[in-house]
Amino acid sequence: VFINEAATAMLNHAQVLITRQKTIDALRHNAHEGKSSGGKPPLGYDLDKDKKYIINEHEAEAVRSVFQMFAQGHSYGEIVDELNHRGYCTKRGQPFGKNSIFDLLKNEKYIGRLIYGATKAQANGLWNNHAKNMENAVIVEGAIPPIIDKDLWDRVQSKIRTRKGAGGRYSAKREYLLTGKVFC
């Protein structure tokens, strides 16, 4: 009886691994064809019947506004206020918040680049939600209709890099002994 149960468990486990690999292969194939691998498409896009990305013009206007305003030097708060004032909502129908703006500005789908299979990178034993390990990722240029041009994308990414870590350093209303010398 024990040997029979062990053999059955081993065969079931092998079947799970085979099914898992077939699913991964199918999702990678879909990525090569520019199709969605599941989940909600990002703001500015919808999916057609073949799971390919198509532009939702109303939402795409909001995406273009975000990129243009950020490139012009507006803060996340100003962008959020403007989008909410104009009546735009996130893909989930909620008002915009600062985190949704950051995620939007880093999404390469907006320049037509589909990335599938990038995993969260691990640095010093801690997970970093913003760093991606691209080692086994499928990257397909031009797989998705772009909403913004590459020049605007490059300007925004440059501005994000230069602003990195600058927030909150000199926001104290008073001068303290270690102001500007010690950072969180």
PDB file of C-alpha atoms in Angstrom:
ATOM      1  CA  VAL A   1       0.000   0.000   0.000  1.00  0.00           C
ATOM      2  CA  PHE A   2       2.783   2.448   0.958  1.00  0.00           C
ATOM      3  CA  ILE A   3       4.661   1.867  -2.327  1.00  0.00           C
ATOM      4  CA  ASN A   4       1.462   2.320  -4.327  1.00  0.00           C
ATOM      5  CA  GLU A   5       0.678   5.644  -2.580  1.00  0.00           C
ATOM      6  CA  ALA A   6       4.256   6.874  -3.047  1.00  0.00           C
ATOM      7  CA  ALA A   7       4.203   5.994  -6.760  1.00  0.00           C
ATOM      8  CA  THR A   8       0.843   7.739  -7.223  1.00  0.00           C
ATOM      9  CA  ALA A   9       2.083  10.843  -5.400  1.00  0.00           C
ATOM     10  CA  MET A  10       5.248  10.902  -7.525  1.00  0.00           C
ATOM     11  CA  LEU A  11       3.263  10.584 -10.766  1.00  0.00           C
ATOM     12  CA  ASN A  12       0.863  13.345  -9.649  1.00  0.00           C
ATOM     13  CA  HIS A  13       3.786  15.622  -8.828  1.00  0.00           C
ATOM     14  CA  ALA A  14       5.357  14.932 -12.234  1.00  0.00           C
ATOM     15  CA  GLN A  15       2.040  15.786 -13.908  1.00  0.00           C
ATOM     16  CA  VAL A  16       1.862  19.091 -11.998  1.00  0.00           C
ATOM     17  CA  LEU A  17       5.393  19.988 -13.127  1.00  0.00           C
ATOM     18  CA  ILE A  18       4.586  19.126 -16.760  1.00  0.00           C
ATOM     19  CA  THR A  19       1.393  21.217 -16.661  1.00  0.00           C
ATOM     20  CA  ARG A  20       3.280  24.108 -15.069  1.00  0.00           C
ATOM     21  CA  GLN A  21       5.922  24.052 -17.812  1.00  0.00           C
ATOM     22  CA  LYS A  22       3.280  23.912 -20.561  1.00  0.00           C
ATOM     23  CA  THR A  23       1.550  26.949 -19.015  1.00  0.00           C
ATOM     24  CA  ILE A  24       4.823  28.900 -18.849  1.00  0.00           C
ATOM     25  CA  ASP A  25       5.607  27.992 -22.477  1.00  0.00           C
ATOM     26  CA  ALA A  26       2.132  29.106 -23.609  1.00  0.00           C
ATOM     27  CA  LEU A  27       2.436  32.444 -21.776  1.00  0.00           C
ATOM     28  CA  ARG A  28       5.891  33.054 -23.271  1.00  0.00           C
ATOM     29  CA  HIS A  29       4.485  32.240 -26.733  1.00  0.00           C
ATOM     30  CA  ASN A  30       1.647  34.748 -26.156  1.00  0.00           C
ATOM     31  CA  ALA A  31       4.221  37.380 -25.167  1.00  0.00           C
ATOM     32  CA  HIS A  32       6.172  36.806 -28.398  1.00  0.00           C
ATOM     33  CA  GLU A  33       2.933  37.437 -30.288  1.00  0.00           C
ATOM     34  CA  GLY A  34       2.209  40.645 -28.351  1.00  0.00           C
ATOM     35  CA  LYS A  35      -0.703  39.177 -26.409  1.00  0.00           C
ATOM     36  CA  SER A  36      -1.629  39.747 -22.783  1.00  0.00           C
ATOM     37  CA  SER A  37      -0.546  37.134 -20.272  1.00  0.00           C
ATOM     38  CA  GLY A  38      -3.494  37.892 -18.017  1.00  0.00           C
ATOM     39  CA  GLY A  39      -4.666  40.525 -15.594  1.00  0.00           C
ATOM     40  CA  LYS A  40      -5.996  43.982 -16.325  1.00  0.00           C
ATOM     41  CA  PRO A  41      -4.277  45.899 -19.101  1.00  0.00           C
ATOM     42  CA  PRO A  42      -2.609  49.138 -17.967  1.00  0.00           C
ATOM     43  CA  LEU A  43      -4.387  52.479 -18.160  1.00  0.00           C
ATOM     44  CA  GLY A  44      -4.676  53.532 -21.806  1.00  0.00           C
ATOM     45  CA  TYR A  45      -5.133  50.025 -23.171  1.00  0.00           C
ATOM     46  CA  ASP A  46      -7.896  47.491 -23.623  1.00  0.00           C
ATOM     47  CA  LEU A  47      -7.686  43.967 -25.028  1.00  0.00           C
ATOM     48  CA  ASP A  48      -9.293  42.809 -28.258  1.00  0.00           C
ATOM     49  CA  LYS A  49     -10.861  39.350 -28.685  1.00  0.00           C
ATOM     50  CA  ASP A  50      -7.411  37.847 -29.414  1.00  0.00           C
ATOM     51  CA  LYS A  51      -5.956  39.299 -26.169  1.00  0.00           C
ATOM     52  CA  LYS A  52      -3.895  41.865 -28.094  1.00  0.00           C
ATOM     53  CA  TYR A  53      -3.483  45.377 -26.714  1.00  0.00           C
ATOM     54  CA  ILE A  54      -5.450  48.175 -28.353  1.00  0.00           C
ATOM     55  CA  ILE A  55      -5.443  51.855 -27.362  1.00  0.00           C
ATOM     56  CA  ASN A  56      -8.339  53.205 -25.311  1.00  0.00           C
ATOM     57  CA  GLU A  57      -8.203  56.844 -26.482  1.00  0.00           C
ATOM     58  CA  HIS A  58      -9.949  58.354 -23.457  1.00  0.00           C
ATOM     59  CA  GLU A  59      -7.528  56.687 -21.037  1.00  0.00           C
ATOM     60  CA  ALA A  60      -4.565  57.334 -23.361  1.00  0.00           C
ATOM     61  CA  GLU A  61      -5.222  61.086 -23.016  1.00  0.00           C
ATOM     62  CA  ALA A  62      -4.669  60.734 -19.257  1.00  0.00           C
ATOM     63  CA  VAL A  63      -1.449  58.752 -19.831  1.00  0.00           C
ATOM     64  CA  ARG A  64      -0.100  61.397 -22.225  1.00  0.00           C
ATOM     65  CA  SER A  65      -0.987  64.121 -19.715  1.00  0.00           C
ATOM     66  CA  VAL A  66       0.904  62.319 -16.951  1.00  0.00           C
ATOM     67  CA  PHE A  67       4.060  61.971 -19.037  1.00  0.00           C
ATOM     68  CA  GLN A  68       3.911  65.539 -20.360  1.00  0.00           C
ATOM     69  CA  MET A  69       3.246  67.086 -16.949  1.00  0.00           C
ATOM     70  CA  PHE A  70       6.045  65.100 -15.320  1.00  0.00           C
ATOM     71  CA  ALA A  71       8.464  66.053 -18.121  1.00  0.00           C
ATOM     72  CA  GLN A  72       7.507  69.713 -17.537  1.00  0.00           C
ATOM     73  CA  GLY A  73       8.501  69.393 -13.879  1.00  0.00           C
ATOM     74  CA  HIS A  74       5.155  68.930 -12.159  1.00  0.00           C
ATOM     75  CA  SER A  75       5.135  66.920  -8.922  1.00  0.00           C
ATOM     76  CA  TYR A  76       3.210  63.682  -8.432  1.00  0.00           C
ATOM     77  CA  GLY A  77       0.751  65.568  -6.231  1.00  0.00           C
ATOM     78  CA  GLU A  78       0.100  68.192  -8.918  1.00  0.00           C
ATOM     79  CA  ILE A  79      -0.391  65.476 -11.545  1.00  0.00           C
ATOM     80  CA  VAL A  80      -2.787  63.552  -9.280  1.00  0.00           C
ATOM     81  CA  ASP A  81      -4.786  66.702  -8.544  1.00  0.00           C
ATOM     82  CA  GLU A  82      -5.041  67.585 -12.243  1.00  0.00           C
ATOM     83  CA  LEU A  83      -6.134  64.091 -13.318  1.00  0.00           C
ATOM     84  CA  ASN A  84      -8.720  63.848 -10.561  1.00  0.00           C
ATOM     85  CA  HIS A  85      -9.930  67.393 -11.363  1.00  0.00           C
ATOM     86  CA  ARG A  86     -10.434  66.387 -15.013  1.00  0.00           C
ATOM     87  CA  GLY A  87     -12.430  63.326 -13.890  1.00  0.00           C
ATOM     88  CA  TYR A  88      -9.970  60.638 -14.935  1.00  0.00           C
ATOM     89  CA  CYS A  89      -9.846  57.405 -12.935  1.00  0.00           C
ATOM     90  CA  THR A  90      -7.425  54.496 -12.652  1.00  0.00           C
ATOM     91  CA  LYS A  91      -8.172  51.265 -14.493  1.00  0.00           C
ATOM     92  CA  ARG A  92     -10.001  50.094 -11.356  1.00  0.00           C
ATOM     93  CA  GLY A  93     -12.245  53.161 -11.404  1.00  0.00           C
ATOM     94  CA  GLN A  94     -10.575  54.796  -8.396  1.00  0.00           C
ATOM     95  CA  PRO A  95      -9.157  58.324  -8.081  1.00  0.00           C
ATOM     96  CA  PHE A  96      -5.446  58.604  -8.809  1.00  0.00           C
ATOM     97  CA  GLY A  97      -2.818  58.478  -6.074  1.00  0.00           C
ATOM     98  CA  LYS A  98       0.926  59.142  -6.128  1.00  0.00           C
ATOM     99  CA  ASN A  99       1.879  55.451  -6.326  1.00  0.00           C
ATOM    100  CA  SER A 100      -0.238  54.916  -9.429  1.00  0.00           C
ATOM    101  CA  ILE A 101       1.645  57.770 -11.120  1.00  0.00           C
ATOM    102  CA  PHE A 102       5.070  56.269 -10.381  1.00  0.00           C
ATOM    103  CA  ASP A 103       4.019  52.850 -11.693  1.00  0.00           C
ATOM    104  CA  LEU A 104       2.546  54.428 -14.814  1.00  0.00           C
ATOM    105  CA  LEU A 105       5.745  56.393 -15.558  1.00  0.00           C
ATOM    106  CA  LYS A 106       7.850  53.200 -15.382  1.00  0.00           C
ATOM    107  CA  ASN A 107       5.599  51.040 -17.597  1.00  0.00           C
ATOM    108  CA  GLU A 108       7.393  50.301 -20.881  1.00  0.00           C
ATOM    109  CA  LYS A 109       4.176  49.238 -22.587  1.00  0.00           C
ATOM    110  CA  TYR A 110       3.562  52.939 -23.236  1.00  0.00           C
ATOM    111  CA  ILE A 111       6.423  52.972 -25.775  1.00  0.00           C
ATOM    112  CA  GLY A 112       5.288  49.695 -27.363  1.00  0.00           C
ATOM    113  CA  ARG A 113       7.637  47.362 -25.474  1.00  0.00           C
ATOM    114  CA  LEU A 114       6.106  44.191 -24.050  1.00  0.00           C
ATOM    115  CA  ILE A 115       8.067  42.558 -21.237  1.00  0.00           C
ATOM    116  CA  TYR A 116       7.002  39.206 -19.874  1.00  0.00           C
ATOM    117  CA  GLY A 117       8.732  37.123 -17.236  1.00  0.00           C
ATOM    118  CA  ALA A 118      10.793  39.818 -15.499  1.00  0.00           C
ATOM    119  CA  THR A 119      11.081  38.838 -11.861  1.00  0.00           C
ATOM    120  CA  LYS A 120      11.622  40.967  -8.799  1.00  0.00           C
ATOM    121  CA  ALA A 121      15.326  41.306  -8.142  1.00  0.00           C
ATOM    122  CA  GLN A 122      16.694  40.476  -4.742  1.00  0.00           C
ATOM    123  CA  ALA A 123      19.435  42.680  -3.297  1.00  0.00           C
ATOM    124  CA  ASN A 124      21.098  41.887   0.036  1.00  0.00           C
ATOM    125  CA  GLY A 125      18.361  39.405   0.914  1.00  0.00           C
ATOM    126  CA  LEU A 126      15.569  41.982   0.624  1.00  0.00           C
ATOM    127  CA  TRP A 127      12.932  42.182  -2.101  1.00  0.00           C
ATOM    128  CA  ASN A 128      12.841  45.366  -4.150  1.00  0.00           C
ATOM    129  CA  ASN A 129       9.522  45.928  -5.930  1.00  0.00           C
ATOM    130  CA  HIS A 130      11.010  48.371  -8.436  1.00  0.00           C
ATOM    131  CA  ALA A 131      14.131  46.495  -9.576  1.00  0.00           C
ATOM    132  CA  LYS A 132      13.555  43.769 -12.152  1.00  0.00           C
ATOM    133  CA  ASN A 133      15.671  40.766 -13.083  1.00  0.00           C
ATOM    134  CA  MET A 134      15.490  40.626 -16.878  1.00  0.00           C
ATOM    135  CA  GLU A 135      17.588  37.475 -17.269  1.00  0.00           C
ATOM    136  CA  ASN A 136      14.785  35.188 -18.518  1.00  0.00           C
ATOM    137  CA  ALA A 137      12.323  37.834 -19.639  1.00  0.00           C
ATOM    138  CA  VAL A 138      10.731  37.967 -23.064  1.00  0.00           C
ATOM    139  CA  ILE A 139      11.095  41.487 -24.484  1.00  0.00           C
ATOM    140  CA  VAL A 140       9.233  42.297 -27.688  1.00  0.00           C
ATOM    141  CA  GLU A 141       9.705  45.741 -29.240  1.00  0.00           C
ATOM    142  CA  GLY A 142       6.715  47.134 -31.122  1.00  0.00           C
ATOM    143  CA  ALA A 143       4.371  44.426 -29.825  1.00  0.00           C
ATOM    144  CA  ILE A 144       1.932  47.007 -28.486  1.00  0.00           C
ATOM    145  CA  PRO A 145       0.740  50.243 -30.106  1.00  0.00           C
ATOM    146  CA  PRO A 146       2.684  53.035 -28.325  1.00  0.00           C
ATOM    147  CA  ILE A 147       0.854  55.824 -26.532  1.00  0.00           C
ATOM    148  CA  ILE A 148       3.875  58.105 -26.087  1.00  0.00           C
ATOM    149  CA  ASP A 149       6.990  58.608 -28.200  1.00  0.00           C
ATOM    150  CA  LYS A 150      10.453  57.405 -27.250  1.00  0.00           C
ATOM    151  CA  ASP A 151      11.808  60.947 -26.815  1.00  0.00           C
ATOM    152  CA  LEU A 152       9.230  61.808 -24.135  1.00  0.00           C
ATOM    153  CA  TRP A 153       9.855  58.426 -22.467  1.00  0.00           C
ATOM    154  CA  ASP A 154      13.613  59.065 -22.347  1.00  0.00           C
ATOM    155  CA  ARG A 155      13.146  62.564 -20.875  1.00  0.00           C
ATOM    156  CA  VAL A 156      10.824  61.231 -18.167  1.00  0.00           C
ATOM    157  CA  GLN A 157      13.132  58.319 -17.273  1.00  0.00           C
ATOM    158  CA  SER A 158      16.082  60.720 -17.045  1.00  0.00           C
ATOM    159  CA  LYS A 159      14.092  63.011 -14.752  1.00  0.00           C
ATOM    160  CA  ILE A 160      13.078  60.029 -12.563  1.00  0.00           C
ATOM    161  CA  ARG A 161      16.741  59.010 -12.213  1.00  0.00           C
ATOM    162  CA  THR A 162      17.835  62.533 -11.245  1.00  0.00           C
ATOM    163  CA  ARG A 163      15.013  62.896  -8.689  1.00  0.00           C
ATOM    164  CA  LYS A 164      15.666  59.494  -7.112  1.00  0.00           C
ATOM    165  CA  GLY A 165      16.253  59.851  -3.396  1.00  0.00           C
ATOM    166  CA  ALA A 166      15.811  63.626  -3.396  1.00  0.00           C
ATOM    167  CA  GLY A 167      12.381  63.678  -1.769  1.00  0.00           C
ATOM    168  CA  GLY A 168      11.986  64.905   1.776  1.00  0.00           C
ATOM    169  CA  ARG A 169      15.612  65.738   2.498  1.00  0.00           C
ATOM    170  CA  TYR A 170      15.158  69.422   3.102  1.00  0.00           C
ATOM    171  CA  SER A 171      11.476  69.543   3.990  1.00  0.00           C
ATOM    172  CA  ALA A 172      11.983  70.389   7.684  1.00  0.00           C
ATOM    173  CA  LYS A 173      10.665  73.791   8.648  1.00  0.00           C
ATOM    174  CA  ARG A 174      13.436  74.260  11.208  1.00  0.00           C
ATOM    175  CA  GLU A 175      17.195  73.944  11.027  1.00  0.00           C
ATOM    176  CA  TYR A 176      18.470  70.993  13.072  1.00  0.00           C
ATOM    177  CA  LEU A 177      22.022  69.955  13.905  1.00  0.00           C
ATOM    178  CA  LEU A 178      22.093  67.098  11.351  1.00  0.00           C
ATOM    179  CA  THR A 179      19.812  68.639   8.677  1.00  0.00           C
ATOM    180  CA  GLY A 180      21.110  67.727   5.235  1.00  0.00           C
ATOM    181  CA  LYS A 181      23.706  65.310   6.662  1.00  0.00           C
ATOM    182  CA  VAL A 182      21.712  62.281   7.814  1.00  0.00           C
ATOM    183  CA  PHE A 183      19.094  60.681   5.580  1.00  0.00           C
ATOM    184  CA  CYS A 184      16.505  58.002   6.163  1.00  0.00           C
TER     185      CYS A 184
END
